[in-house]
PDB file of C-alpha atoms in Angstrom:
ATOM      1  CA  MET A   1     214.611  95.567 132.439  1.00 33.00           C
ATOM      2  CA  THR A   2     212.981  92.566 130.972  1.00 36.00           C
ATOM      3  CA  GLU A   3     214.691  89.738 132.806  1.00 32.00           C
ATOM      4  CA  GLY A   4     216.111  91.482 135.806  1.00 32.00           C
ATOM      5  CA  ASN A   5     216.925  88.895 138.444  1.00 30.00           C
ATOM      6  CA  GLN A   6     219.028  86.478 136.416  1.00 30.00           C
ATOM      7  CA  ALA A   7     222.545  85.327 137.075  1.00 29.00           C
ATOM      8  CA  LEU A   8     225.130  87.400 135.252  1.00 32.00           C
ATOM      9  CA  VAL A   9     225.893  86.049 131.796  1.00 34.00           C
ATOM     10  CA  LEU A  10     229.567  86.232 130.817  1.00 33.00           C
ATOM     11  CA  ASP A  11     230.042  85.781 127.069  1.00 42.00           C
ATOM     12  CA  ASN A  12     233.438  84.116 127.322  1.00 40.00           C
ATOM     13  CA  LYS A  13     232.852  81.741 124.414  1.00 44.00           C
ATOM     14  CA  LEU A  14     231.118  84.155 122.066  1.00 49.00           C
ATOM     15  CA  PHE A  15     233.900  84.266 119.500  1.00 46.00           C
ATOM     16  CA  GLY A  16     235.062  80.681 119.350  1.00 44.00           C
ATOM     17  CA  VAL A  17     238.564  80.729 117.863  1.00 41.00           C
ATOM     18  CA  SER A  18     238.181  84.280 116.549  1.00 54.00           C
ATOM     19  CA  CYS A  19     238.422  87.568 118.442  1.00 87.00           C
ATOM     20  CA  ILE A  20     235.839  89.503 116.436  1.00 88.00           C
ATOM     21  CA  LYS A  21     232.260  88.852 115.422  1.00 91.00           C
ATOM     22  CA  VAL A  22     230.067  90.800 112.998  1.00 93.00           C
ATOM     23  CA  GLU A  23     226.385  89.986 112.730  1.00 92.00           C
ATOM     24  CA  ARG A  24     223.116  91.608 111.732  1.00 92.00           C
ATOM     25  CA  LEU A  25     220.533  92.660 114.282  1.00 87.00           C
ATOM     26  CA  GLU A  26     217.665  91.046 112.330  1.00 82.00           C
ATOM     27  CA  PRO A  27     218.654  87.375 112.851  1.00 76.00           C
ATOM     28  CA  ALA A  28     219.701  88.080 116.430  1.00 65.00           C
ATOM     29  CA  PHE A  29     216.321  89.730 117.024  1.00 63.00           C
ATOM     30  CA  LYS A  30     214.586  86.404 116.327  1.00 62.00           C
ATOM     31  CA  ASP A  31     216.392  84.942 119.326  1.00 56.00           C
ATOM     32  CA  MET A  32     214.543  86.970 121.959  1.00 48.00           C
ATOM     33  CA  GLN A  33     216.501  85.426 124.822  1.00 43.00           C
ATOM     34  CA  ASN A  34     219.774  86.864 123.522  1.00 44.00           C
ATOM     35  CA  ILE A  35     218.349  90.296 122.780  1.00 48.00           C
ATOM     36  CA  CYS A  36     216.205  90.794 125.856  1.00 50.00           C
ATOM     37  CA  SER A  37     218.140  89.252 128.684  1.00 51.00           C
ATOM     38  CA  SER A  38     220.735  91.328 130.452  1.00 55.00           C
ATOM     39  CA  HIS A  39     224.278  90.451 129.519  1.00 54.00           C
ATOM     40  CA  ARG A  40     227.600  91.400 131.025  1.00 58.00           C
ATOM     41  CA  HIS A  41     230.395  91.748 128.481  1.00 60.00           C
ATOM     42  CA  ASN A  42     234.058  90.929 128.646  1.00 70.00           C
ATOM     43  CA  PHE A  43     234.538  92.385 125.185  1.00 82.00           C
ATOM     44  CA  TYR A  44     233.731  95.611 123.359  1.00 86.00           C
ATOM     45  CA  LYS A  45     230.549  95.965 121.335  1.00 90.00           C
ATOM     46  CA  ILE A  46     229.339  98.500 118.766  1.00 93.00           C
ATOM     47  CA  ILE A  47     225.702  98.474 117.677  1.00 94.00           C
ATOM     48  CA  TRP A  48     224.817 100.298 114.458  1.00 96.00           C
ATOM     49  CA  VAL A  49     221.049 100.774 114.012  1.00 95.00           C
ATOM     50  CA  THR A  50     219.837 101.595 110.499  1.00 95.00           C
ATOM     51  CA  LYS A  51     216.087 101.163 111.075  1.00 93.00           C
ATOM     52  CA  GLY A  52     213.700 100.679 113.966  1.00 91.00           C
ATOM     53  CA  ARG A  53     213.295 102.086 117.444  1.00 90.00           C
ATOM     54  CA  GLY A  54     213.470 101.034 121.039  1.00 89.00           C
ATOM     55  CA  THR A  55     215.454 101.525 124.219  1.00 87.00           C
ATOM     56  CA  HIS A  56     219.000 100.533 125.112  1.00 86.00           C
ATOM     57  CA  PHE A  57     219.709 100.025 128.822  1.00 82.00           C
ATOM     58  CA  ILE A  58     223.375 100.220 129.827  1.00 80.00           C
ATOM     59  CA  ASP A  59     224.207  99.999 133.522  1.00 77.00           C
ATOM     60  CA  PHE A  60     221.001 101.623 134.855  1.00 75.00           C
ATOM     61  CA  ASN A  61     220.933 104.340 132.186  1.00 80.00           C
ATOM     62  CA  HIS A  62     218.612 104.210 129.197  1.00 85.00           C
ATOM     63  CA  TYR A  63     219.158 105.626 125.714  1.00 89.00           C
ATOM     64  CA  PRO A  64     216.568 105.983 122.927  1.00 91.00           C
ATOM     65  CA  ILE A  65     217.204 103.777 119.908  1.00 91.00           C
ATOM     66  CA  LYS A  66     216.449 105.313 116.522  1.00 92.00           C
ATOM     67  CA  PRO A  67     217.734 105.033 112.935  1.00 95.00           C
ATOM     68  CA  HIS A  68     221.280 106.182 112.207  1.00 96.00           C
ATOM     69  CA  SER A  69     222.576 105.692 115.723  1.00 94.00           C
ATOM     70  CA  LEU A  70     225.670 104.039 117.178  1.00 94.00           C
ATOM     71  CA  TYR A  71     225.909 102.536 120.671  1.00 92.00           C
ATOM     72  CA  PHE A  72     229.100 101.583 122.482  1.00 90.00           C
ATOM     73  CA  ILE A  73     229.350  98.957 125.226  1.00 86.00           C
ATOM     74  CA  SER A  74     232.585  98.625 127.168  1.00 81.00           C
ATOM     75  CA  LEU A  75     234.167  95.819 129.154  1.00 74.00           C
ATOM     76  CA  GLY A  76     232.161  94.825 132.214  1.00 72.00           C
ATOM     77  CA  GLN A  77     229.029  96.762 131.334  1.00 77.00           C
ATOM     78  CA  ILE A  78     225.585  95.176 131.387  1.00 76.00           C
ATOM     79  CA  GLN A  79     223.128  95.886 128.604  1.00 77.00           C
ATOM     80  CA  THR A  80     219.531  95.123 127.717  1.00 80.00           C
ATOM     81  CA  LEU A  81     217.892  95.908 124.374  1.00 80.00           C
ATOM     82  CA  GLU A  82     214.195  96.494 123.736  1.00 83.00           C
ATOM     83  CA  LEU A  83     213.578  96.829 120.002  1.00 83.00           C
ATOM     84  CA  THR A  84     210.716  97.136 117.546  1.00 83.00           C
ATOM     85  CA  GLU A  85     210.196  94.230 115.167  1.00 82.00           C
ATOM     86  CA  ASP A  86     211.315  96.201 112.103  1.00 87.00           C
ATOM     87  CA  VAL A  87     214.792  96.827 113.501  1.00 90.00           C
ATOM     88  CA  THR A  88     217.762  96.490 111.153  1.00 93.00           C
ATOM     89  CA  GLY A  89     221.436  97.056 111.754  1.00 95.00           C
ATOM     90  CA  TYR A  90     224.636  95.386 112.865  1.00 95.00           C
ATOM     91  CA  MET A  91     226.509  94.286 115.969  1.00 93.00           C
ATOM     92  CA  ILE A  92     230.303  94.299 116.008  1.00 94.00           C
ATOM     93  CA  MET A  93     231.939  92.536 118.953  1.00 91.00           C
ATOM     94  CA  PHE A  94     235.677  92.349 119.474  1.00 89.00           C
ATOM     95  CA  THR A  95     238.317  91.909 122.133  1.00 85.00           C
ATOM     96  CA  ASN A  96     240.966  94.392 123.165  1.00 78.00           C
ATOM     97  CA  GLU A  97     243.613  91.843 122.177  1.00 79.00           C
ATOM     98  CA  PHE A  98     242.314  91.699 118.606  1.00 79.00           C
ATOM     99  CA  PHE A  99     242.204  95.460 118.176  1.00 76.00           C
ATOM    100  CA  SER A 100     245.518  96.319 119.825  1.00 72.00           C
ATOM    101  CA  LEU A 101     247.660  93.401 118.644  1.00 65.00           C
ATOM    102  CA  GLU A 102     249.859  95.577 116.401  1.00 63.00           C
ATOM    103  CA  LEU A 103     249.591  98.735 118.493  1.00 63.00           C
ATOM    104  CA  GLN A 104     252.127  99.959 121.012  1.00 57.00           C
ATOM    105  CA  ASN A 105     249.386 101.423 123.233  1.00 59.00           C
ATOM    106  CA  LYS A 106     247.423  98.399 124.448  1.00 57.00           C
ATOM    107  CA  HIS A 107     244.885 100.587 126.308  1.00 61.00           C
ATOM    108  CA  ILE A 108     243.784 102.720 123.363  1.00 69.00           C
ATOM    109  CA  LEU A 109     240.194 101.428 123.365  1.00 69.00           C
ATOM    110  CA  SER A 110     239.528 102.352 126.988  1.00 64.00           C
ATOM    111  CA  GLN A 111     240.982 105.802 126.256  1.00 67.00           C
ATOM    112  CA  LEU A 112     238.510 106.535 123.470  1.00 76.00           C
ATOM    113  CA  PRO A 113     235.839 108.955 124.740  1.00 73.00           C
ATOM    114  CA  PHE A 114     232.852 106.861 123.656  1.00 80.00           C
ATOM    115  CA  PHE A 115     234.211 103.809 125.500  1.00 78.00           C
ATOM    116  CA  ASP A 116     234.793 105.882 128.641  1.00 68.00           C
ATOM    117  CA  ILE A 117     232.217 104.464 131.075  1.00 60.00           C
ATOM    118  CA  VAL A 118     232.606 107.380 133.485  1.00 59.00           C
ATOM    119  CA  ASN A 119     232.390 110.720 131.731  1.00 54.00           C
ATOM    120  CA  THR A 120     230.425 110.377 128.507  1.00 65.00           C
ATOM    121  CA  ASP A 121     227.253 108.994 126.931  1.00 77.00           C
ATOM    122  CA  PRO A 122     227.886 105.820 124.905  1.00 87.00           C
ATOM    123  CA  VAL A 123     225.757 106.888 121.937  1.00 90.00           C
ATOM    124  CA  LEU A 124     226.188 108.861 118.727  1.00 92.00           C
ATOM    125  CA  TYR A 125     223.346 109.986 116.463  1.00 93.00           C
ATOM    126  CA  VAL A 126     224.369 110.854 112.891  1.00 95.00           C
ATOM    127  CA  ASN A 127     222.818 112.511 109.834  1.00 95.00           C
ATOM    128  CA  ASP A 128     222.104 110.898 106.445  1.00 95.00           C
ATOM    129  CA  GLU A 129     225.467 111.802 104.929  1.00 95.00           C
ATOM    130  CA  GLU A 130     227.375 110.460 107.918  1.00 96.00           C
ATOM    131  CA  ALA A 131     225.170 107.348 107.989  1.00 96.00           C
ATOM    132  CA  ALA A 132     226.198 106.522 104.419  1.00 97.00           C
ATOM    133  CA  ILE A 133     229.840 106.438 105.518  1.00 96.00           C
ATOM    134  CA  PHE A 134     229.108 104.112 108.426  1.00 96.00           C
ATOM    135  CA  ASN A 135     226.946 101.855 106.269  1.00 96.00           C
ATOM    136  CA  TYR A 136     229.823 101.483 103.804  1.00 97.00           C
ATOM    137  CA  ILE A 137     232.399 100.664 106.512  1.00 96.00           C
ATOM    138  CA  VAL A 138     230.149  98.236 108.402  1.00 97.00           C
ATOM    139  CA  GLN A 139     229.127  96.443 105.206  1.00 96.00           C
ATOM    140  CA  LYS A 140     232.809  96.054 104.294  1.00 96.00           C
ATOM    141  CA  LEU A 141     233.387  94.617 107.774  1.00 96.00           C
ATOM    142  CA  GLU A 142     230.521  92.170 107.334  1.00 96.00           C
ATOM    143  CA  ARG A 143     231.727  90.972 103.911  1.00 96.00           C
ATOM    144  CA  GLU A 144     235.280  90.549 105.158  1.00 95.00           C
ATOM    145  CA  TYR A 145     234.112  88.713 108.269  1.00 94.00           C
ATOM    146  CA  HIS A 146     232.290  86.100 106.165  1.00 94.00           C
ATOM    147  CA  SER A 147     235.159  85.680 103.701  1.00 93.00           C
ATOM    148  CA  ASN A 148     238.135  83.337 103.744  1.00 91.00           C
ATOM    149  CA  ALA A 149     240.401  85.775 101.956  1.00 93.00           C
ATOM    150  CA  ILE A 150     244.094  86.089 102.712  1.00 93.00           C
ATOM    151  CA  ASP A 151     244.945  88.522 105.539  1.00 92.00           C
ATOM    152  CA  ARG A 152     241.307  88.531 106.621  1.00 92.00           C
ATOM    153  CA  ASP A 153     242.036  89.541 110.219  1.00 89.00           C
ATOM    154  CA  ASP A 154     244.307  92.378 109.073  1.00 90.00           C
ATOM    155  CA  MET A 155     241.518  93.747 106.883  1.00 93.00           C
ATOM    156  CA  LEU A 156     238.959  93.406 109.664  1.00 93.00           C
ATOM    157  CA  CYS A 157     241.211  95.259 112.084  1.00 90.00           C
ATOM    158  CA  ALA A 158     241.884  97.971 109.489  1.00 92.00           C
ATOM    159  CA  PHE A 159     238.186  98.587 108.817  1.00 94.00           C
ATOM    160  CA  LEU A 160     237.463  98.526 112.557  1.00 93.00           C
ATOM    161  CA  ARG A 161     240.097 101.200 113.136  1.00 90.00           C
ATOM    162  CA  ILE A 162     238.664 103.310 110.318  1.00 94.00           C
ATOM    163  CA  LEU A 163     235.218 102.974 111.877  1.00 94.00           C
ATOM    164  CA  LEU A 164     236.469 104.110 115.283  1.00 91.00           C
ATOM    165  CA  ILE A 165     238.390 107.038 113.771  1.00 89.00           C
ATOM    166  CA  GLU A 166     235.248 108.206 111.949  1.00 92.00           C
ATOM    167  CA  VAL A 167     233.290 107.940 115.210  1.00 91.00           C
ATOM    168  CA  LYS A 168     235.948 109.860 117.131  1.00 88.00           C
ATOM    169  CA  ARG A 169     235.962 112.700 114.583  1.00 88.00           C
ATOM    170  CA  LEU A 170     232.205 113.129 114.963  1.00 88.00           C
ATOM    171  CA  TYR A 171     232.024 112.447 118.674  1.00 80.00           C
ATOM    172  CA  CYS A 172     234.729 114.694 120.042  1.00 71.00           C
ATOM    173  CA  PRO A 173     233.445 118.079 118.769  1.00 53.00           C
ATOM    174  CA  ALA A 174     230.088 117.442 120.442  1.00 46.00           C
ATOM    175  CA  GLN A 175     231.586 116.195 123.694  1.00 47.00           C
ATOM    176  CA  THR A 176     234.332 117.205 126.093  1.00 47.00           C
ATOM    177  CA  ILE A 177     237.613 117.458 124.192  1.00 46.00           C
ATOM    178  CA  TYR A 178     240.159 115.022 125.527  1.00 48.00           C
ATOM    179  CA  THR A 179     243.603 116.532 125.915  1.00 48.00           C
ATOM    180  CA  ALA A 180     247.072 115.240 126.698  1.00 46.00           C
ATOM    181  CA  GLU A 181     247.202 117.450 129.796  1.00 62.00           C
ATOM    182  CA  SER A 182     248.992 115.675 132.645  1.00 75.00           C
ATOM    183  CA  SER A 183     246.030 116.007 135.033  1.00 80.00           C
ATOM    184  CA  VAL A 184     243.699 114.375 132.480  1.00 74.00           C
ATOM    185  CA  LEU A 185     246.139 111.535 131.862  1.00 78.00           C
ATOM    186  CA  ILE A 186     246.502 110.881 135.597  1.00 86.00           C
ATOM    187  CA  ALA A 187     242.720 110.841 136.039  1.00 84.00           C
ATOM    188  CA  LYS A 188     242.249 108.416 133.130  1.00 80.00           C
ATOM    189  CA  LYS A 189     244.986 106.092 134.383  1.00 84.00           C
ATOM    190  CA  PHE A 190     243.290 106.142 137.783  1.00 90.00           C
ATOM    191  CA  MET A 191     239.902 105.270 136.250  1.00 85.00           C
ATOM    192  CA  LEU A 192     241.458 102.365 134.357  1.00 81.00           C
ATOM    193  CA  LEU A 193     243.067 101.112 137.548  1.00 88.00           C
ATOM    194  CA  ILE A 194     239.733 101.213 139.383  1.00 90.00           C
ATOM    195  CA  GLU A 195     238.170  98.964 136.736  1.00 83.00           C
ATOM    196  CA  THR A 196     240.788  96.272 137.276  1.00 84.00           C
ATOM    197  CA  HIS A 197     241.495  96.692 140.995  1.00 90.00           C
ATOM    198  CA  PHE A 198     238.279  97.883 142.692  1.00 91.00           C
ATOM    199  CA  LEU A 199     237.615  94.517 144.352  1.00 90.00           C
ATOM    200  CA  VAL A 200     241.031  94.348 146.004  1.00 91.00           C
ATOM    201  CA  THR A 201     242.208  97.962 146.225  1.00 90.00           C
ATOM    202  CA  THR A 202     239.939 100.414 148.018  1.00 90.00           C
ATOM    203  CA  SER A 203     242.229 103.107 149.411  1.00 92.00           C
ATOM    204  CA  VAL A 204     243.355 106.247 147.605  1.00 95.00           C
ATOM    205  CA  SER A 205     246.899 105.817 148.924  1.00 94.00           C
ATOM    206  CA  GLU A 206     247.216 102.390 147.290  1.00 95.00           C
ATOM    207  CA  TYR A 207     246.182 103.770 143.890  1.00 94.00           C
ATOM    208  CA  ALA A 208     248.499 106.746 144.376  1.00 94.00           C
ATOM    209  CA  LYS A 209     251.374 104.364 145.079  1.00 94.00           C
ATOM    210  CA  ILE A 210     250.712 102.490 141.827  1.00 93.00           C
ATOM    211  CA  LEU A 211     250.700 105.817 139.950  1.00 92.00           C
ATOM    212  CA  ASN A 212     253.838 106.940 141.799  1.00 93.00           C
ATOM    213  CA  ILE A 213     252.225 110.126 143.155  1.00 94.00           C
ATOM    214  CA  THR A 214     250.986 111.226 146.575  1.00 94.00           C
ATOM    215  CA  ALA A 215     247.443 110.543 147.734  1.00 94.00           C
ATOM    216  CA  ASN A 216     246.777 114.275 148.087  1.00 94.00           C
ATOM    217  CA  HIS A 217     247.968 114.928 144.539  1.00 93.00           C
ATOM    218  CA  LEU A 218     245.768 112.133 143.204  1.00 94.00           C
ATOM    219  CA  ASN A 219     242.712 113.438 145.050  1.00 93.00           C
ATOM    220  CA  GLU A 220     243.279 117.015 143.916  1.00 92.00           C
ATOM    221  CA  THR A 221     243.944 115.983 140.308  1.00 90.00           C
ATOM    222  CA  VAL A 222     240.899 113.737 140.034  1.00 90.00           C
ATOM    223  CA  LYS A 223     238.691 116.350 141.734  1.00 90.00           C
ATOM    224  CA  LYS A 224     239.913 119.062 139.322  1.00 86.00           C
ATOM    225  CA  THR A 225     239.360 116.850 136.271  1.00 81.00           C
ATOM    226  CA  THR A 226     236.097 115.077 137.136  1.00 81.00           C
ATOM    227  CA  GLY A 227     234.477 117.068 139.934  1.00 84.00           C
ATOM    228  CA  ARG A 228     234.732 114.151 142.376  1.00 87.00           C
ATOM    229  CA  THR A 229     237.522 112.985 144.652  1.00 92.00           C
ATOM    230  CA  ALA A 230     239.406 109.748 144.060  1.00 93.00           C
ATOM    231  CA  GLY A 231     237.752 108.229 147.122  1.00 93.00           C
ATOM    232  CA  GLU A 232     234.302 109.025 145.777  1.00 92.00           C
ATOM    233  CA  TRP A 233     235.101 107.275 142.480  1.00 92.00           C
ATOM    234  CA  ILE A 234     236.329 104.170 144.313  1.00 94.00           C
ATOM    235  CA  ARG A 235     233.163 103.980 146.408  1.00 93.00           C
ATOM    236  CA  ASN A 236     230.935 104.730 143.409  1.00 90.00           C
ATOM    237  CA  ARG A 237     232.506 101.824 141.520  1.00 90.00           C
ATOM    238  CA  LEU A 238     231.776  99.467 144.411  1.00 93.00           C
ATOM    239  CA  VAL A 239     228.179 100.698 144.571  1.00 93.00           C
ATOM    240  CA  LEU A 240     227.770 100.212 140.801  1.00 89.00           C
ATOM    241  CA  GLU A 241     228.955  96.618 141.118  1.00 91.00           C
ATOM    242  CA  ALA A 242     226.595  96.111 144.046  1.00 93.00           C
ATOM    243  CA  LYS A 243     223.678  97.383 141.931  1.00 90.00           C
ATOM    244  CA  ARG A 244     224.589  95.005 139.122  1.00 87.00           C
ATOM    245  CA  LEU A 245     224.733  92.034 141.470  1.00 91.00           C
ATOM    246  CA  LEU A 246     221.515  92.973 143.270  1.00 91.00           C
ATOM    247  CA  ILE A 247     219.565  93.065 140.021  1.00 85.00           C
ATOM    248  CA  TYR A 248     221.293  90.559 137.753  1.00 81.00           C
ATOM    249  CA  SER A 249     222.315  87.829 140.220  1.00 87.00           C
ATOM    250  CA  GLU A 250     220.630  85.690 142.841  1.00 89.00           C
ATOM    251  CA  LEU A 251     223.325  86.295 145.463  1.00 93.00           C
ATOM    252  CA  THR A 252     222.075  87.279 148.900  1.00 95.00           C
ATOM    253  CA  ILE A 253     222.932  90.719 150.254  1.00 95.00           C
ATOM    254  CA  SER A 254     225.449  89.135 152.632  1.00 95.00           C
ATOM    255  CA  GLU A 255     227.063  87.228 149.752  1.00 95.00           C
ATOM    256  CA  ILE A 256     227.284  90.428 147.698  1.00 95.00           C
ATOM    257  CA  ALA A 257     228.921  92.254 150.601  1.00 94.00           C
ATOM    258  CA  TYR A 258     231.418  89.390 150.956  1.00 94.00           C
ATOM    259  CA  HIS A 259     232.083  89.363 147.195  1.00 94.00           C
ATOM    260  CA  LEU A 260     232.869  93.088 147.349  1.00 94.00           C
ATOM    261  CA  ASN A 261     235.238  92.452 150.273  1.00 92.00           C
ATOM    262  CA  PHE A 262     233.169  94.156 152.972  1.00 93.00           C
ATOM    263  CA  ASP A 263     233.905  92.630 156.360  1.00 90.00           C
ATOM    264  CA  ASN A 264     230.730  94.095 157.808  1.00 91.00           C
ATOM    265  CA  VAL A 265     227.371  93.688 156.061  1.00 94.00           C
ATOM    266  CA  SER A 266     225.936  96.598 158.049  1.00 94.00           C
ATOM    267  CA  TYR A 267     228.678  98.912 156.800  1.00 94.00           C
ATOM    268  CA  PHE A 268     228.004  97.765 153.233  1.00 94.00           C
ATOM    269  CA  GLY A 269     224.332  98.609 153.727  1.00 95.00           C
ATOM    270  CA  ARG A 270     225.123 102.057 155.116  1.00 94.00           C
ATOM    271  CA  LEU A 271     227.501 102.862 152.255  1.00 94.00           C
ATOM    272  CA  PHE A 272     224.992 101.656 149.673  1.00 94.00           C
ATOM    273  CA  LYS A 273     222.213 103.756 151.195  1.00 94.00           C
ATOM    274  CA  LYS A 274     224.462 106.830 151.324  1.00 93.00           C
ATOM    275  CA  TYR A 275     224.991 106.666 147.553  1.00 91.00           C
ATOM    276  CA  THR A 276     221.532 105.459 146.449  1.00 91.00           C
ATOM    277  CA  ASP A 277     219.136 106.750 149.124  1.00 92.00           C
ATOM    278  CA  CYS A 278     217.802 103.241 149.752  1.00 93.00           C
ATOM    279  CA  SER A 279     218.959 100.008 151.325  1.00 94.00           C
ATOM    280  CA  PRO A 280     220.253  97.084 149.199  1.00 94.00           C
ATOM    281  CA  GLY A 281     217.070  95.150 149.970  1.00 93.00           C
ATOM    282  CA  ASP A 282     214.807  98.039 148.970  1.00 92.00           C
ATOM    283  CA  PHE A 283     216.825  98.579 145.773  1.00 91.00           C
ATOM    284  CA  ARG A 284     216.425  94.930 144.767  1.00 90.00           C
ATOM    285  CA  GLY A 285     212.749  94.961 145.724  1.00 87.00           C
ATOM    286  CA  LYS A 286     211.993  98.065 143.676  1.00 81.00           C
ATOM    287  CA  SER A 287     213.748  96.561 140.659  1.00 72.00           C
ATOM    288  CA  ILE A 288     211.754  93.327 140.894  1.00 62.00           C
ATOM    289  CA  LYS A 289     208.485  95.257 141.191  1.00 53.00           C
ATOM    290  CA  SER A 290     209.466  97.414 138.234  1.00 56.00           C
ATOM    291  CA  ASP A 291     210.133  94.318 136.131  1.00 53.00           C
ATOM    292  CA  LYS A 292     206.793  92.755 137.040  1.00 44.00           C
ATOM    293  CA  ALA A 293     204.950  95.973 136.266  1.00 43.00           C
ATOM    294  CA  SER A 294     206.599  96.410 132.876  1.00 45.00           C
ATOM    295  CA  SER A 295     205.628  94.534 129.739  1.00 41.00           C
ATOM    296  CA  ASN A 296     207.276  91.187 129.157  1.00 45.00           C
ATOM    297  CA  CYS A 297     209.894  90.809 126.457  1.00 39.00           C
ATOM    298  CA  SER A 298     207.633  89.914 123.574  1.00 35.00           C
ATOM    299  CA  ASN A 299     205.235  92.734 124.339  1.00 34.00           C
ATOM    300  CA  SER A 300     208.025  95.293 124.362  1.00 36.00           C
ATOM    301  CA  TYR A 301     208.508  94.745 120.639  1.00 32.00           C
ATOM    302  CA  ASN A 302     204.944  95.507 119.629  1.00 31.00           C
TER     303      ASN A 302
END
């Protein structure tokens, strides 16, 4: 990652008075600081690449960037982009409140498979015919975003929903089909709860109580659906947050352990090593060395 040991950047004021932003990659590319530095998002983002190549880093996973590809960044995720200079495309950023204002289900975005940060890859590569459809929708979004027409937000939301429906139709056949099966719904509700409660709720029984089921039933259901127990998911989420803070913040290891509500720094270190095969200090050290060994931001575009 190009600027690995920075403080986390929260884009709370990205939208101003609006709850959606549509912009082209080309102008944003000229501002290398915004493209290269690692950002943590409190909104949803879709990147549509029409030309150019590079690498997209999302939470310690990397995905090749190539023409006719869509990338999905969910709430809380950290991303870094490394792009070639000829890149073209669009970025669409929006809040859950904007998208779900008129919807009864306020959690619909987090339930879409491509915004599921646990089970699926946040990328979709499409063919020429499919790319033409996305170009049309995104261009309509861009024109509407820059207009002052009546019912502008309604039109933006409508085109955004059409875009996500088109993505879902292409994405689902190639990925695990999401069903309304009770076990799947329980597992997804549990995953959503972890995202909002992992800093204060760390026991399976507490999550089971919120879901109004027994701890054993929750463990068995999550294990059947995802291959891991509920306890493993809770600990994995804590370790993911620890990784983010080790690389993208200047907090000490003790401060990170305190932030994650560990009473004992040694126990935090043992848990981290169990899930990563290295200590927190070694993990941070390896990341810093990796950054120094890699090309700097401007070189990564050549």
